[in-house]
mmCIF file of C-alpha atoms and ligand atoms in Angstrom:
data_model
loop_
_atom_site.group_PDB
_atom_site.id
_atom_site.type_symbol
_atom_site.label_atom_id
_atom_site.label_comp_id
_atom_site.label_asym_id
_atom_site.label_seq_id
_atom_site.Cartn_x
_atom_site.Cartn_y
_atom_site.Cartn_z
ATOM 1 C CA MET E 184 -37.855 -125.758 -80.660
ATOM 2 C CA ILE E 185 -38.206 -124.478 -76.931
ATOM 3 C CA LYS E 186 -34.717 -125.297 -74.613
ATOM 4 C CA ALA E 187 -35.202 -126.650 -71.799
ATOM 5 C CA SER E 188 -32.890 -126.168 -68.521
ATOM 6 C CA LYS E 189 -29.600 -127.679 -69.534
ATOM 7 C CA ARG E 190 -29.965 -128.754 -65.114
ATOM 8 C CA ALA E 191 -32.497 -130.603 -66.271
ATOM 9 C CA MET E 192 -31.832 -132.050 -69.128
ATOM 10 C CA GLY E 193 -28.406 -133.499 -67.802
ATOM 11 C CA ILE E 194 -30.796 -135.744 -65.691
ATOM 12 C CA GLU E 195 -29.808 -139.382 -65.967
ATOM 13 C CA TYR E 196 -31.666 -142.427 -64.392
ATOM 14 C CA ALA E 197 -29.872 -145.066 -66.175
ATOM 15 C CA ILE E 198 -32.296 -147.591 -64.806
ATOM 16 C CA ARG E 199 -34.679 -146.895 -66.915
ATOM 17 C CA ASP E 200 -31.879 -147.230 -69.592
ATOM 18 C CA VAL E 201 -32.725 -151.294 -69.326
ATOM 19 C CA VAL E 202 -36.611 -150.799 -68.654
ATOM 20 C CA LEU E 203 -37.603 -149.236 -72.442
ATOM 21 C CA PRO E 204 -36.129 -153.018 -74.143
ATOM 22 C CA ALA E 205 -37.984 -154.646 -71.431
ATOM 23 C CA ARG E 206 -41.206 -152.924 -72.719
ATOM 24 C CA GLU E 207 -40.134 -153.766 -76.142
ATOM 25 C CA LEU E 208 -39.753 -157.388 -76.061
ATOM 26 C CA GLU E 209 -43.453 -157.353 -73.813
ATOM 27 C CA LYS E 210 -44.993 -155.318 -76.798
ATOM 28 C CA GLN E 211 -43.863 -158.340 -79.251
ATOM 29 C CA GLY E 212 -45.244 -161.023 -76.602
ATOM 30 C CA VAL E 213 -42.255 -161.530 -74.533
ATOM 31 C CA LYS E 214 -42.995 -162.580 -70.560
ATOM 32 C CA ILE E 215 -40.665 -161.337 -68.657
ATOM 33 C CA ILE E 216 -39.833 -161.700 -64.925
ATOM 34 C CA LYS E 217 -39.460 -158.192 -63.802
ATOM 35 C CA LEU E 218 -36.614 -158.237 -60.833
ATOM 36 C CA ASN E 219 -36.064 -154.704 -61.269
ATOM 37 C CA ILE E 220 -38.487 -152.253 -58.986
ATOM 38 C CA GLY E 221 -37.816 -151.505 -55.467
ATOM 39 C CA ASP E 222 -42.165 -151.728 -54.764
ATOM 40 C CA PRO E 223 -43.089 -153.859 -52.604
ATOM 41 C CA VAL E 224 -46.922 -153.241 -52.950
ATOM 42 C CA LYS E 225 -46.214 -154.409 -56.679
ATOM 43 C CA PHE E 226 -45.884 -157.860 -55.273
ATOM 44 C CA ASP E 227 -48.151 -159.570 -52.194
ATOM 45 C CA PHE E 228 -47.516 -156.794 -50.019
ATOM 46 C CA GLN E 229 -50.119 -153.850 -49.043
ATOM 47 C CA PRO E 230 -49.733 -151.133 -45.975
ATOM 48 C CA PRO E 231 -52.042 -152.763 -42.725
ATOM 49 C CA GLU E 232 -55.051 -152.344 -43.004
ATOM 50 C CA HIS E 233 -55.423 -150.191 -39.706
ATOM 51 C CA MET E 234 -53.346 -147.569 -42.251
ATOM 52 C CA LYS E 235 -55.703 -147.729 -45.303
ATOM 53 C CA LYS E 236 -58.368 -147.529 -42.674
ATOM 54 C CA ALA E 237 -56.996 -144.590 -41.390
ATOM 55 C CA TYR E 238 -56.207 -143.073 -45.041
ATOM 56 C CA CYS E 239 -60.162 -143.747 -45.737
ATOM 57 C CA GLU E 240 -61.886 -141.924 -42.470
ATOM 58 C CA ALA E 241 -59.523 -138.947 -43.027
ATOM 59 C CA ILE E 242 -60.827 -138.410 -46.520
ATOM 60 C CA MET E 243 -64.650 -138.796 -45.527
ATOM 61 C CA GLU E 244 -64.185 -136.663 -42.118
ATOM 62 C CA GLY E 245 -62.625 -133.768 -43.914
ATOM 63 C CA HIS E 246 -59.259 -133.837 -43.701
ATOM 64 C CA ASN E 247 -58.857 -132.314 -47.051
ATOM 65 C CA TYR E 248 -57.220 -128.811 -46.601
ATOM 66 C CA TYR E 249 -53.914 -127.854 -46.648
ATOM 67 C CA GLY E 250 -52.114 -127.847 -43.302
ATOM 68 C CA ASP E 251 -49.120 -126.951 -41.609
ATOM 69 C CA SER E 252 -45.923 -126.737 -44.303
ATOM 70 C CA GLU E 253 -43.507 -128.366 -41.587
ATOM 71 C CA GLY E 254 -46.763 -131.287 -40.958
ATOM 72 C CA ASP E 255 -49.037 -132.172 -38.810
ATOM 73 C CA LYS E 256 -48.695 -131.441 -35.167
ATOM 74 C CA ASP E 257 -49.915 -134.909 -34.004
ATOM 75 C CA LEU E 258 -47.949 -137.210 -36.759
ATOM 76 C CA ARG E 259 -44.717 -134.820 -35.587
ATOM 77 C CA ALA E 260 -45.641 -135.683 -32.212
ATOM 78 C CA ALA E 261 -46.197 -139.436 -33.083
ATOM 79 C CA ILE E 262 -42.594 -139.146 -35.123
ATOM 80 C CA VAL E 263 -41.077 -138.180 -31.784
ATOM 81 C CA GLU E 264 -41.742 -141.440 -30.169
ATOM 82 C CA ARG E 265 -41.843 -143.578 -32.923
ATOM 83 C CA GLU E 266 -37.556 -142.295 -33.376
ATOM 84 C CA LYS E 267 -37.243 -141.834 -29.139
ATOM 85 C CA LYS E 268 -37.991 -146.002 -29.396
ATOM 86 C CA LYS E 269 -36.468 -147.282 -32.437
ATOM 87 C CA ASN E 270 -33.414 -144.594 -31.556
ATOM 88 C CA GLY E 271 -32.846 -142.946 -28.116
ATOM 89 C CA VAL E 272 -32.705 -139.539 -29.753
ATOM 90 C CA ASP E 273 -33.437 -136.610 -27.253
ATOM 91 C CA ILE E 274 -35.775 -134.345 -29.639
ATOM 92 C CA THR E 275 -38.833 -132.702 -30.177
ATOM 93 C CA PRO E 276 -41.396 -131.844 -32.886
ATOM 94 C CA GLU E 277 -40.702 -128.780 -33.357
ATOM 95 C CA ASP E 278 -37.223 -131.144 -34.930
ATOM 96 C CA VAL E 279 -39.635 -133.054 -37.227
ATOM 97 C CA GLN E 280 -40.244 -132.028 -40.855
ATOM 98 C CA VAL E 281 -42.226 -133.972 -42.517
ATOM 99 C CA THR E 282 -41.802 -134.299 -46.159
ATOM 100 C CA ALA E 283 -43.281 -135.898 -49.484
ATOM 101 C CA ALA E 284 -41.201 -139.593 -48.745
ATOM 102 C CA VAL E 285 -37.535 -139.564 -48.414
ATOM 103 C CA THR E 286 -37.274 -138.080 -52.087
ATOM 104 C CA GLU E 287 -38.122 -134.144 -51.252
ATOM 105 C CA ALA E 288 -36.598 -135.103 -48.016
ATOM 106 C CA LEU E 289 -33.248 -135.158 -49.970
ATOM 107 C CA GLN E 290 -34.690 -132.293 -52.524
ATOM 108 C CA PHE E 291 -35.174 -130.577 -49.028
ATOM 109 C CA ILE E 292 -31.528 -130.969 -47.780
ATOM 110 C CA PHE E 293 -29.192 -130.385 -50.740
ATOM 111 C CA GLY E 294 -31.201 -127.412 -51.590
ATOM 112 C CA ALA E 295 -30.675 -126.323 -48.505
ATOM 113 C CA LEU E 296 -26.683 -127.320 -48.457
ATOM 114 C CA ILE E 297 -25.587 -126.600 -51.666
ATOM 115 C CA ASP E 298 -24.774 -123.177 -54.019
ATOM 116 C CA GLY E 299 -22.651 -124.505 -56.594
ATOM 117 C CA GLY E 300 -19.471 -126.841 -56.021
ATOM 118 C CA GLU E 301 -20.122 -128.272 -52.497
ATOM 119 C CA GLU E 302 -19.592 -131.954 -52.409
ATOM 120 C CA ILE E 303 -22.222 -134.897 -50.389
ATOM 121 C CA LEU E 304 -19.733 -137.728 -50.618
ATOM 122 C CA ILE E 305 -22.276 -140.122 -50.496
ATOM 123 C CA PRO E 306 -21.721 -144.394 -50.247
ATOM 124 C CA GLY E 307 -20.685 -146.658 -53.485
ATOM 125 C CA PRO E 308 -22.647 -147.750 -55.154
ATOM 126 C CA SER E 309 -25.519 -145.958 -54.395
ATOM 127 C CA TYR E 310 -29.416 -145.237 -54.727
ATOM 128 C CA PRO E 311 -29.180 -143.286 -58.252
ATOM 129 C CA PRO E 312 -31.676 -139.932 -57.259
ATOM 130 C CA TYR E 313 -28.405 -139.113 -54.742
ATOM 131 C CA VAL E 314 -26.069 -138.692 -57.584
ATOM 132 C CA ALA E 315 -29.060 -137.104 -59.693
ATOM 133 C CA LEU E 316 -30.555 -134.546 -57.372
ATOM 134 C CA VAL E 317 -26.717 -133.572 -55.605
ATOM 135 C CA HIS E 318 -25.783 -133.029 -59.552
ATOM 136 C CA PHE E 319 -29.093 -130.923 -60.240
ATOM 137 C CA TYR E 320 -28.483 -128.852 -57.414
ATOM 138 C CA GLY E 321 -24.927 -127.523 -58.344
ATOM 139 C CA GLY E 322 -23.281 -130.201 -56.292
ATOM 140 C CA VAL E 323 -20.769 -132.697 -56.634
ATOM 141 C CA PRO E 324 -21.962 -136.245 -55.283
ATOM 142 C CA VAL E 325 -18.591 -137.687 -54.290
ATOM 143 C CA ALA E 326 -18.360 -142.343 -53.817
ATOM 144 C CA TYR E 327 -16.763 -143.337 -50.795
ATOM 145 C CA ARG E 328 -16.005 -146.577 -51.242
ATOM 146 C CA THR E 329 -17.917 -149.382 -49.510
ATOM 147 C CA ILE E 330 -15.763 -153.017 -49.004
ATOM 148 C CA GLU E 331 -18.067 -156.305 -50.724
ATOM 149 C CA GLU E 332 -15.908 -158.876 -49.010
ATOM 150 C CA GLU E 333 -16.931 -157.258 -46.011
ATOM 151 C CA GLY E 334 -20.737 -157.201 -46.461
ATOM 152 C CA TRP E 335 -20.182 -153.829 -48.673
ATOM 153 C CA GLN E 336 -19.511 -151.733 -45.484
ATOM 154 C CA PRO E 337 -17.944 -148.498 -46.165
ATOM 155 C CA ASP E 338 -14.355 -148.084 -46.094
ATOM 156 C CA ILE E 339 -13.587 -145.250 -43.653
ATOM 157 C CA ASP E 340 -10.132 -144.884 -44.711
ATOM 158 C CA ASP E 341 -11.797 -144.002 -47.928
ATOM 159 C CA MET E 342 -14.129 -141.509 -46.662
ATOM 160 C CA ARG E 343 -11.327 -140.165 -44.862
ATOM 161 C CA LYS E 344 -9.390 -139.476 -47.788
ATOM 162 C CA LYS E 345 -12.492 -138.159 -49.861
ATOM 163 C CA ILE E 346 -13.516 -135.546 -47.285
ATOM 164 C CA SER E 347 -12.146 -131.601 -48.657
ATOM 165 C CA ASP E 348 -12.909 -128.387 -47.451
ATOM 166 C CA LYS E 349 -16.211 -128.628 -49.926
ATOM 167 C CA THR E 350 -17.934 -131.582 -48.788
ATOM 168 C CA ARG E 351 -20.718 -130.008 -46.612
ATOM 169 C CA ALA E 352 -22.501 -133.583 -45.670
ATOM 170 C CA ILE E 353 -21.651 -137.249 -45.528
ATOM 171 C CA ALA E 354 -24.865 -140.019 -46.476
ATOM 172 C CA VAL E 355 -25.214 -143.170 -45.010
ATOM 173 C CA ILE E 356 -27.555 -145.405 -46.419
ATOM 174 C CA ASN E 357 -28.088 -148.005 -43.316
ATOM 175 C CA PRO E 358 -29.839 -150.594 -44.798
ATOM 176 C CA ASN E 359 -28.383 -149.926 -47.982
ATOM 177 C CA ASN E 360 -29.657 -150.000 -51.408
ATOM 178 C CA PRO E 361 -28.576 -151.456 -54.188
ATOM 179 C CA THR E 362 -26.511 -153.531 -51.599
ATOM 180 C CA GLY E 363 -28.110 -155.131 -48.972
ATOM 181 C CA ALA E 364 -26.116 -154.205 -46.377
ATOM 182 C CA LEU E 365 -26.251 -153.713 -42.730
ATOM 183 C CA TYR E 366 -23.822 -151.478 -41.081
ATOM 184 C CA GLU E 367 -21.961 -152.206 -38.614
ATOM 185 C CA LYS E 368 -22.235 -149.874 -35.138
ATOM 186 C CA LYS E 369 -18.239 -150.089 -34.421
ATOM 187 C CA THR E 370 -18.385 -149.296 -38.349
ATOM 188 C CA LEU E 371 -21.345 -145.998 -37.998
ATOM 189 C CA GLN E 372 -19.057 -145.088 -34.914
ATOM 190 C CA GLU E 373 -16.162 -144.208 -36.994
ATOM 191 C CA ILE E 374 -17.892 -142.170 -38.879
ATOM 192 C CA ILE E 375 -19.413 -140.016 -36.260
ATOM 193 C CA ASP E 376 -15.747 -139.704 -34.744
ATOM 194 C CA LEU E 377 -15.062 -138.710 -38.627
ATOM 195 C CA ALA E 378 -17.556 -136.623 -38.963
ATOM 196 C CA GLY E 379 -16.976 -134.489 -35.653
ATOM 197 C CA GLU E 380 -13.572 -134.559 -36.599
ATOM 198 C CA TYR E 381 -13.648 -131.772 -39.410
ATOM 199 C CA ASP E 382 -17.590 -131.420 -38.872
ATOM 200 C CA ILE E 383 -19.316 -131.936 -41.076
ATOM 201 C CA PRO E 384 -23.024 -133.178 -40.382
ATOM 202 C CA ILE E 385 -24.176 -136.815 -41.123
ATOM 203 C CA ILE E 386 -27.620 -137.743 -43.389
ATOM 204 C CA SER E 387 -29.065 -140.720 -42.630
ATOM 205 C CA ASP E 388 -31.357 -142.746 -44.700
ATOM 206 C CA GLU E 389 -32.738 -144.638 -42.547
ATOM 207 C CA ILE E 390 -35.860 -146.251 -44.820
ATOM 208 C CA TYR E 391 -35.800 -150.138 -44.280
ATOM 209 C CA ASP E 392 -34.711 -149.797 -40.566
ATOM 210 C CA LEU E 393 -37.134 -152.498 -39.110
ATOM 211 C CA MET E 394 -36.214 -154.200 -42.735
ATOM 212 C CA THR E 395 -33.204 -155.985 -40.771
ATOM 213 C CA TYR E 396 -32.905 -160.438 -41.496
ATOM 214 C CA GLU E 397 -30.349 -161.267 -38.572
ATOM 215 C CA GLY E 398 -29.436 -157.951 -37.132
ATOM 216 C CA LYS E 399 -30.329 -154.891 -36.101
ATOM 217 C CA HIS E 400 -30.434 -151.672 -37.314
ATOM 218 C CA VAL E 401 -27.981 -148.791 -35.680
ATOM 219 C CA SER E 402 -28.785 -145.260 -36.269
ATOM 220 C CA PRO E 403 -25.885 -143.011 -36.907
ATOM 221 C CA ALA E 404 -27.941 -140.573 -34.364
ATOM 222 C CA SER E 405 -28.452 -142.920 -31.427
ATOM 223 C CA LEU E 406 -24.817 -142.685 -31.194
ATOM 224 C CA THR E 407 -23.835 -138.860 -31.398
ATOM 225 C CA LYS E 408 -22.809 -136.402 -28.806
ATOM 226 C CA ASP E 409 -22.343 -133.522 -31.424
ATOM 227 C CA VAL E 410 -22.232 -134.781 -34.512
ATOM 228 C CA PRO E 411 -25.498 -133.424 -36.171
ATOM 229 C CA VAL E 412 -27.911 -136.509 -38.432
ATOM 230 C CA ILE E 413 -30.325 -135.601 -39.659
ATOM 231 C CA ILE E 414 -32.398 -138.923 -39.730
ATOM 232 C CA MET E 415 -34.897 -139.431 -42.915
ATOM 233 C CA ASN E 416 -37.293 -142.039 -43.180
ATOM 234 C CA GLY E 417 -41.124 -142.433 -44.096
ATOM 235 C CA LEU E 418 -43.876 -144.975 -44.901
ATOM 236 C CA SER E 419 -42.866 -146.575 -48.193
ATOM 237 C CA LYS E 420 -40.831 -149.354 -47.206
ATOM 238 C CA VAL E 421 -41.827 -150.768 -43.489
ATOM 239 C CA TYR E 422 -44.872 -149.539 -43.632
ATOM 240 C CA PHE E 423 -45.247 -151.255 -47.642
ATOM 241 C CA ALA E 424 -46.917 -147.585 -48.618
ATOM 242 C CA THR E 425 -44.561 -146.572 -51.683
ATOM 243 C CA GLY E 426 -47.706 -144.772 -53.461
ATOM 244 C CA TRP E 427 -49.013 -142.452 -50.386
ATOM 245 C CA ARG E 428 -45.912 -140.581 -50.761
ATOM 246 C CA LEU E 429 -45.101 -139.439 -47.364
ATOM 247 C CA GLY E 430 -41.615 -139.617 -45.159
ATOM 248 C CA TYR E 431 -40.267 -137.135 -42.250
ATOM 249 C CA MET E 432 -36.851 -135.789 -41.227
ATOM 250 C CA CYS E 433 -35.039 -135.595 -37.584
ATOM 251 C CA PHE E 434 -33.099 -133.032 -36.839
ATOM 252 C CA VAL E 435 -30.859 -134.454 -34.650
ATOM 253 C CA ASP E 436 -27.949 -131.598 -33.586
ATOM 254 C CA PRO E 437 -27.321 -131.042 -30.064
ATOM 255 C CA GLU E 438 -25.442 -128.212 -30.042
ATOM 256 C CA ASN E 439 -28.069 -126.569 -33.065
ATOM 257 C CA LYS E 440 -25.366 -126.328 -35.422
ATOM 258 C CA LEU E 441 -27.950 -126.946 -37.984
ATOM 259 C CA ALA E 442 -29.791 -123.966 -36.869
ATOM 260 C CA GLU E 443 -29.222 -121.834 -40.216
ATOM 261 C CA VAL E 444 -29.756 -125.045 -42.089
ATOM 262 C CA ARG E 445 -33.191 -125.831 -40.346
ATOM 263 C CA GLU E 446 -34.314 -122.511 -41.739
ATOM 264 C CA ALA E 447 -33.331 -122.752 -45.275
ATOM 265 C CA ILE E 448 -35.196 -126.177 -45.021
ATOM 266 C CA GLY E 449 -38.144 -124.149 -43.638
ATOM 267 C CA LYS E 450 -38.140 -121.799 -46.051
ATOM 268 C CA LEU E 451 -38.286 -125.164 -48.887
ATOM 269 C CA ALA E 452 -40.997 -126.228 -46.846
ATOM 270 C CA ARG E 453 -43.009 -123.433 -46.847
ATOM 271 C CA ILE E 454 -43.332 -122.740 -50.477
ATOM 272 C CA ARG E 455 -44.280 -126.041 -51.267
ATOM 273 C CA LEU E 456 -47.067 -125.637 -48.787
ATOM 274 C CA CYS E 457 -47.526 -129.092 -46.902
ATOM 275 C CA PRO E 458 -47.273 -132.607 -47.557
ATOM 276 C CA ASN E 459 -50.363 -134.561 -48.044
ATOM 277 C CA THR E 460 -53.424 -134.533 -45.334
ATOM 278 C CA PRO E 461 -55.160 -137.039 -44.947
ATOM 279 C CA ALA E 462 -51.435 -139.580 -45.341
ATOM 280 C CA GLN E 463 -50.259 -138.455 -43.003
ATOM 281 C CA LYS E 464 -53.338 -139.018 -40.859
ATOM 282 C CA ALA E 465 -52.923 -142.372 -42.269
ATOM 283 C CA ALA E 466 -49.586 -141.974 -41.192
ATOM 284 C CA ILE E 467 -50.271 -141.577 -37.575
ATOM 285 C CA ALA E 468 -52.383 -144.991 -37.684
ATOM 286 C CA GLY E 469 -48.455 -147.000 -38.963
ATOM 287 C CA LEU E 470 -46.645 -144.949 -36.584
ATOM 288 C CA THR E 471 -48.514 -145.597 -33.150
ATOM 289 C CA GLY E 472 -50.572 -148.838 -34.116
ATOM 290 C CA PRO E 473 -49.187 -152.623 -34.137
ATOM 291 C CA MET E 474 -46.703 -154.026 -35.696
ATOM 292 C CA ASP E 475 -47.339 -157.650 -36.137
ATOM 293 C CA TYR E 476 -47.868 -157.725 -40.165
ATOM 294 C CA LEU E 477 -44.053 -157.080 -40.048
ATOM 295 C CA ASP E 478 -43.458 -160.555 -38.586
ATOM 296 C CA GLU E 479 -44.953 -161.968 -41.154
ATOM 297 C CA TYR E 480 -44.136 -159.842 -43.914
ATOM 298 C CA MET E 481 -39.811 -160.465 -43.094
ATOM 299 C CA ALA E 482 -40.838 -163.868 -42.739
ATOM 300 C CA LYS E 483 -41.252 -164.086 -46.263
ATOM 301 C CA LEU E 484 -38.302 -161.515 -47.261
ATOM 302 C CA LYS E 485 -36.214 -163.450 -45.559
ATOM 303 C CA GLU E 486 -37.772 -166.837 -47.211
ATOM 304 C CA ARG E 487 -36.537 -165.195 -50.479
ATOM 305 C CA ARG E 488 -33.641 -163.789 -49.388
ATOM 306 C CA ASP E 489 -32.052 -166.987 -48.183
ATOM 307 C CA TYR E 490 -33.474 -168.891 -51.540
ATOM 308 C CA ILE E 491 -31.956 -166.146 -54.313
ATOM 309 C CA TYR E 492 -29.105 -166.134 -52.060
ATOM 310 C CA LYS E 493 -28.638 -169.793 -52.136
ATOM 311 C CA ARG E 494 -29.403 -169.935 -56.055
ATOM 312 C CA LEU E 495 -27.116 -166.793 -56.833
ATOM 313 C CA ASN E 496 -24.179 -168.404 -55.574
ATOM 314 C CA GLU E 497 -24.719 -171.959 -57.241
ATOM 315 C CA ILE E 498 -24.750 -169.999 -60.972
ATOM 316 C CA PRO E 499 -21.343 -170.650 -62.670
ATOM 317 C CA GLY E 500 -19.718 -167.225 -63.117
ATOM 318 C CA ILE E 501 -21.549 -165.279 -60.280
ATOM 319 C CA SER E 502 -21.338 -164.902 -56.509
ATOM 320 C CA THR E 503 -23.129 -162.638 -54.227
ATOM 321 C CA GLN E 504 -22.431 -161.131 -50.202
ATOM 322 C CA LYS E 505 -25.483 -162.052 -48.000
ATOM 323 C CA PRO E 506 -27.617 -158.731 -47.623
ATOM 324 C CA GLU E 507 -28.410 -158.539 -44.362
ATOM 325 C CA GLY E 508 -31.047 -155.991 -44.772
ATOM 326 C CA ALA E 509 -33.698 -154.683 -47.041
ATOM 327 C CA PHE E 510 -34.935 -156.135 -50.501
ATOM 328 C CA TYR E 511 -32.523 -156.066 -53.109
ATOM 329 C CA ILE E 512 -29.069 -158.255 -53.748
ATOM 330 C CA PHE E 513 -26.037 -157.321 -55.804
ATOM 331 C CA PRO E 514 -24.247 -159.455 -57.089
ATOM 332 C CA LYS E 515 -21.011 -160.445 -59.014
ATOM 333 C CA ILE E 516 -20.707 -161.450 -63.125
ATOM 334 C CA GLU E 517 -17.159 -163.403 -62.105
ATOM 335 C CA ASP E 518 -17.038 -164.384 -65.706
ATOM 336 C CA GLY E 519 -18.311 -164.285 -68.676
ATOM 337 C CA PRO E 520 -18.133 -162.753 -72.014
ATOM 338 C CA TRP E 521 -19.511 -159.703 -71.364
ATOM 339 C CA LYS E 522 -17.937 -155.724 -71.575
ATOM 340 C CA ASN E 523 -19.882 -154.027 -68.933
ATOM 341 C CA ASP E 524 -23.013 -155.415 -66.694
ATOM 342 C CA LYS E 525 -25.486 -153.146 -68.891
ATOM 343 C CA GLU E 526 -24.401 -155.228 -71.924
ATOM 344 C CA PHE E 527 -25.045 -158.504 -69.482
ATOM 345 C CA VAL E 528 -28.115 -156.966 -68.174
ATOM 346 C CA LEU E 529 -29.160 -156.411 -71.805
ATOM 347 C CA ASP E 530 -28.094 -160.059 -72.809
ATOM 348 C CA VAL E 531 -29.785 -161.329 -69.814
ATOM 349 C CA LEU E 532 -33.016 -159.753 -71.084
ATOM 350 C CA HIS E 533 -32.842 -160.532 -74.343
ATOM 351 C CA ASN E 534 -32.229 -164.747 -74.136
ATOM 352 C CA ALA E 535 -33.428 -165.275 -70.128
ATOM 353 C CA HIS E 536 -36.103 -162.935 -69.975
ATOM 354 C CA VAL E 537 -35.497 -161.602 -67.003
ATOM 355 C CA LEU E 538 -35.377 -158.179 -66.189
ATOM 356 C CA PHE E 539 -32.336 -157.173 -63.342
ATOM 357 C CA VAL E 540 -30.999 -153.390 -62.755
ATOM 358 C CA HIS E 541 -27.244 -152.989 -63.954
ATOM 359 C CA GLY E 542 -24.600 -152.406 -61.629
ATOM 360 C CA SER E 543 -23.054 -149.590 -62.965
ATOM 361 C CA GLY E 544 -26.520 -147.617 -63.067
ATOM 362 C CA PHE E 545 -25.563 -147.134 -58.986
ATOM 363 C CA GLY E 546 -22.375 -144.976 -59.908
ATOM 364 C CA GLU E 547 -18.628 -146.067 -58.725
ATOM 365 C CA GLY E 548 -18.463 -149.524 -57.064
ATOM 366 C CA GLY E 549 -21.044 -151.294 -58.862
ATOM 367 C CA GLU E 550 -19.480 -151.865 -62.359
ATOM 368 C CA MET E 551 -19.814 -155.504 -63.295
ATOM 369 C CA HIS E 552 -22.246 -156.254 -60.837
ATOM 370 C CA PHE E 553 -25.873 -156.638 -60.691
ATOM 371 C CA ARG E 554 -29.000 -155.775 -58.538
ATOM 372 C CA SER E 555 -31.924 -158.289 -58.192
ATOM 373 C CA ILE E 556 -34.990 -157.338 -55.871
ATOM 374 C CA PHE E 557 -36.095 -160.298 -53.867
ATOM 375 C CA LEU E 558 -39.917 -159.448 -53.300
ATOM 376 C CA ALA E 559 -40.911 -161.903 -56.045
ATOM 377 C CA PRO E 560 -42.653 -165.124 -54.081
ATOM 378 C CA VAL E 561 -40.267 -167.931 -53.751
ATOM 379 C CA PRO E 562 -41.593 -170.066 -57.731
ATOM 380 C CA ILE E 563 -40.903 -166.323 -59.246
ATOM 381 C CA LEU E 564 -37.586 -166.037 -58.096
ATOM 382 C CA GLU E 565 -37.220 -170.361 -58.854
ATOM 383 C CA GLU E 566 -37.999 -169.367 -62.850
ATOM 384 C CA ALA E 567 -35.865 -166.832 -62.954
ATOM 385 C CA MET E 568 -32.833 -168.224 -61.298
ATOM 386 C CA ASP E 569 -33.486 -171.551 -63.475
ATOM 387 C CA ASN E 570 -33.899 -169.229 -66.353
ATOM 388 C CA LEU E 571 -30.327 -167.432 -65.542
ATOM 389 C CA GLU E 572 -28.842 -170.994 -64.465
ATOM 390 C CA LYS E 573 -29.547 -172.209 -68.091
ATOM 391 C CA PHE E 574 -28.054 -168.558 -69.934
ATOM 392 C CA MET E 575 -24.955 -168.930 -68.240
ATOM 393 C CA LYS E 576 -24.088 -172.557 -68.489
ATOM 394 C CA GLU E 577 -24.652 -171.472 -72.420
ATOM 395 C CA ARG E 578 -22.307 -168.567 -72.199
ATOM 396 C CA LEU E 579 -19.571 -170.637 -70.150
ATOM 397 C CA GLY E 580 -19.955 -173.367 -72.827
HETATM 398 N N1 PLP M 3 -34.024 -144.078 -50.205
HETATM 399 C C1 PLP M 3 -33.570 -145.141 -50.684
HETATM 400 C C2 PLP M 3 -32.366 -145.807 -49.951
HETATM 401 C C3 PLP M 3 -34.471 -146.563 -51.436
HETATM 402 O O1 PLP M 3 -34.173 -147.292 -52.166
HETATM 403 C C4 PLP M 3 -35.389 -145.544 -51.770
HETATM 404 C C5 PLP M 3 -36.457 -146.212 -52.495
HETATM 405 O O2 PLP M 3 -36.458 -146.687 -53.402
HETATM 406 C C6 PLP M 3 -35.754 -144.273 -50.806
HETATM 407 C C7 PLP M 3 -35.326 -143.281 -50.750
HETATM 408 C C8 PLP M 3 -37.080 -143.755 -51.927
HETATM 409 O O3 PLP M 3 -38.285 -143.246 -50.669
HETATM 410 P P1 PLP M 3 -39.562 -142.486 -50.890
HETATM 411 O O4 PLP M 3 -40.468 -143.942 -51.594
HETATM 412 O O5 PLP M 3 -39.368 -141.936 -48.942
HETATM 413 O O6 PLP M 3 -39.256 -141.194 -51.209
#
């Protein structure tokens, strides 16, 4: 047998552990309600028409070549305008790197920061690729606590305790996956102050920035004076184009402390040639075009959020915080016979025929929780909640 690298073989994606048994059940003809995938386009959401049209036109007009490795000039200008308007940041197109979505931005950043043994602070619980990619590059992901009772806000004291001389970045995921938390301005200011005290840059994942319910998203980049912040964003969520794989990062770095890291990222960008050329033309249409589709979509999501939040809290043995952003809810398993959250999720799958993701799949802080999406229309959520309620009543006797 030809050996694969330990680095690649060591990659864990716990979310898949529950997908395989679900597929087995489906093969046997069992209908499963899938509330596990964070892809709006698998439900009743689509990228807006003007973006789809621009993508098709770009192909037909011949924009099918290798572009600049840093990204299309006009797109970078559009990103600057969007970020100035949204976050009031002082950046130029030279501060923007277009990527194959946020996932590639993470690869570039960790590739540029980690030699081996460096630590990256990440929220606990956290979107799994953060853990997997930091490990892949030879780094150590260190989770800082987020406080469930406070709507999953980061615990700044814990963050401080987790900083060491090996810490190379603090990752902030806001709105958060899997908790749906929207961080308060005060908390973000405290993170900036802490990062400034120890001279650590912030990586700010803002992929859900305009997907908020009652509150509004605040970027740490809008609060910084000297602390470098790398904003990451893209088309996947707010523009409902998950499959186009397009995103970007912006360096908000008033004192140019990231000069070498930026050079390293530029090198990584050049060896992968360029981002998808026609998708970048569609991105220009998205970033400069009307956003009224988002009001309609957010109204739909709010109705679904309100519904699932109410139903989950009425089910015995389950309690949940209210998500303030994104389209995830992260309830706690308060009571029941299960040894751990994975056992719970598999029991629900086999007996209530609803697929959630076990909380421990999101790392530290996720134990005895599960993640559900609420992208599905209310009648589907209703069926899922009815099944779950019946199941919990049976299990709790
Ligand atoms: N960051 C977070 C917090 C996410 O939840 C996701 C997808 O679910 C991503 C990044 C992936 O984004 P992209 O599609 O831009 O790679």
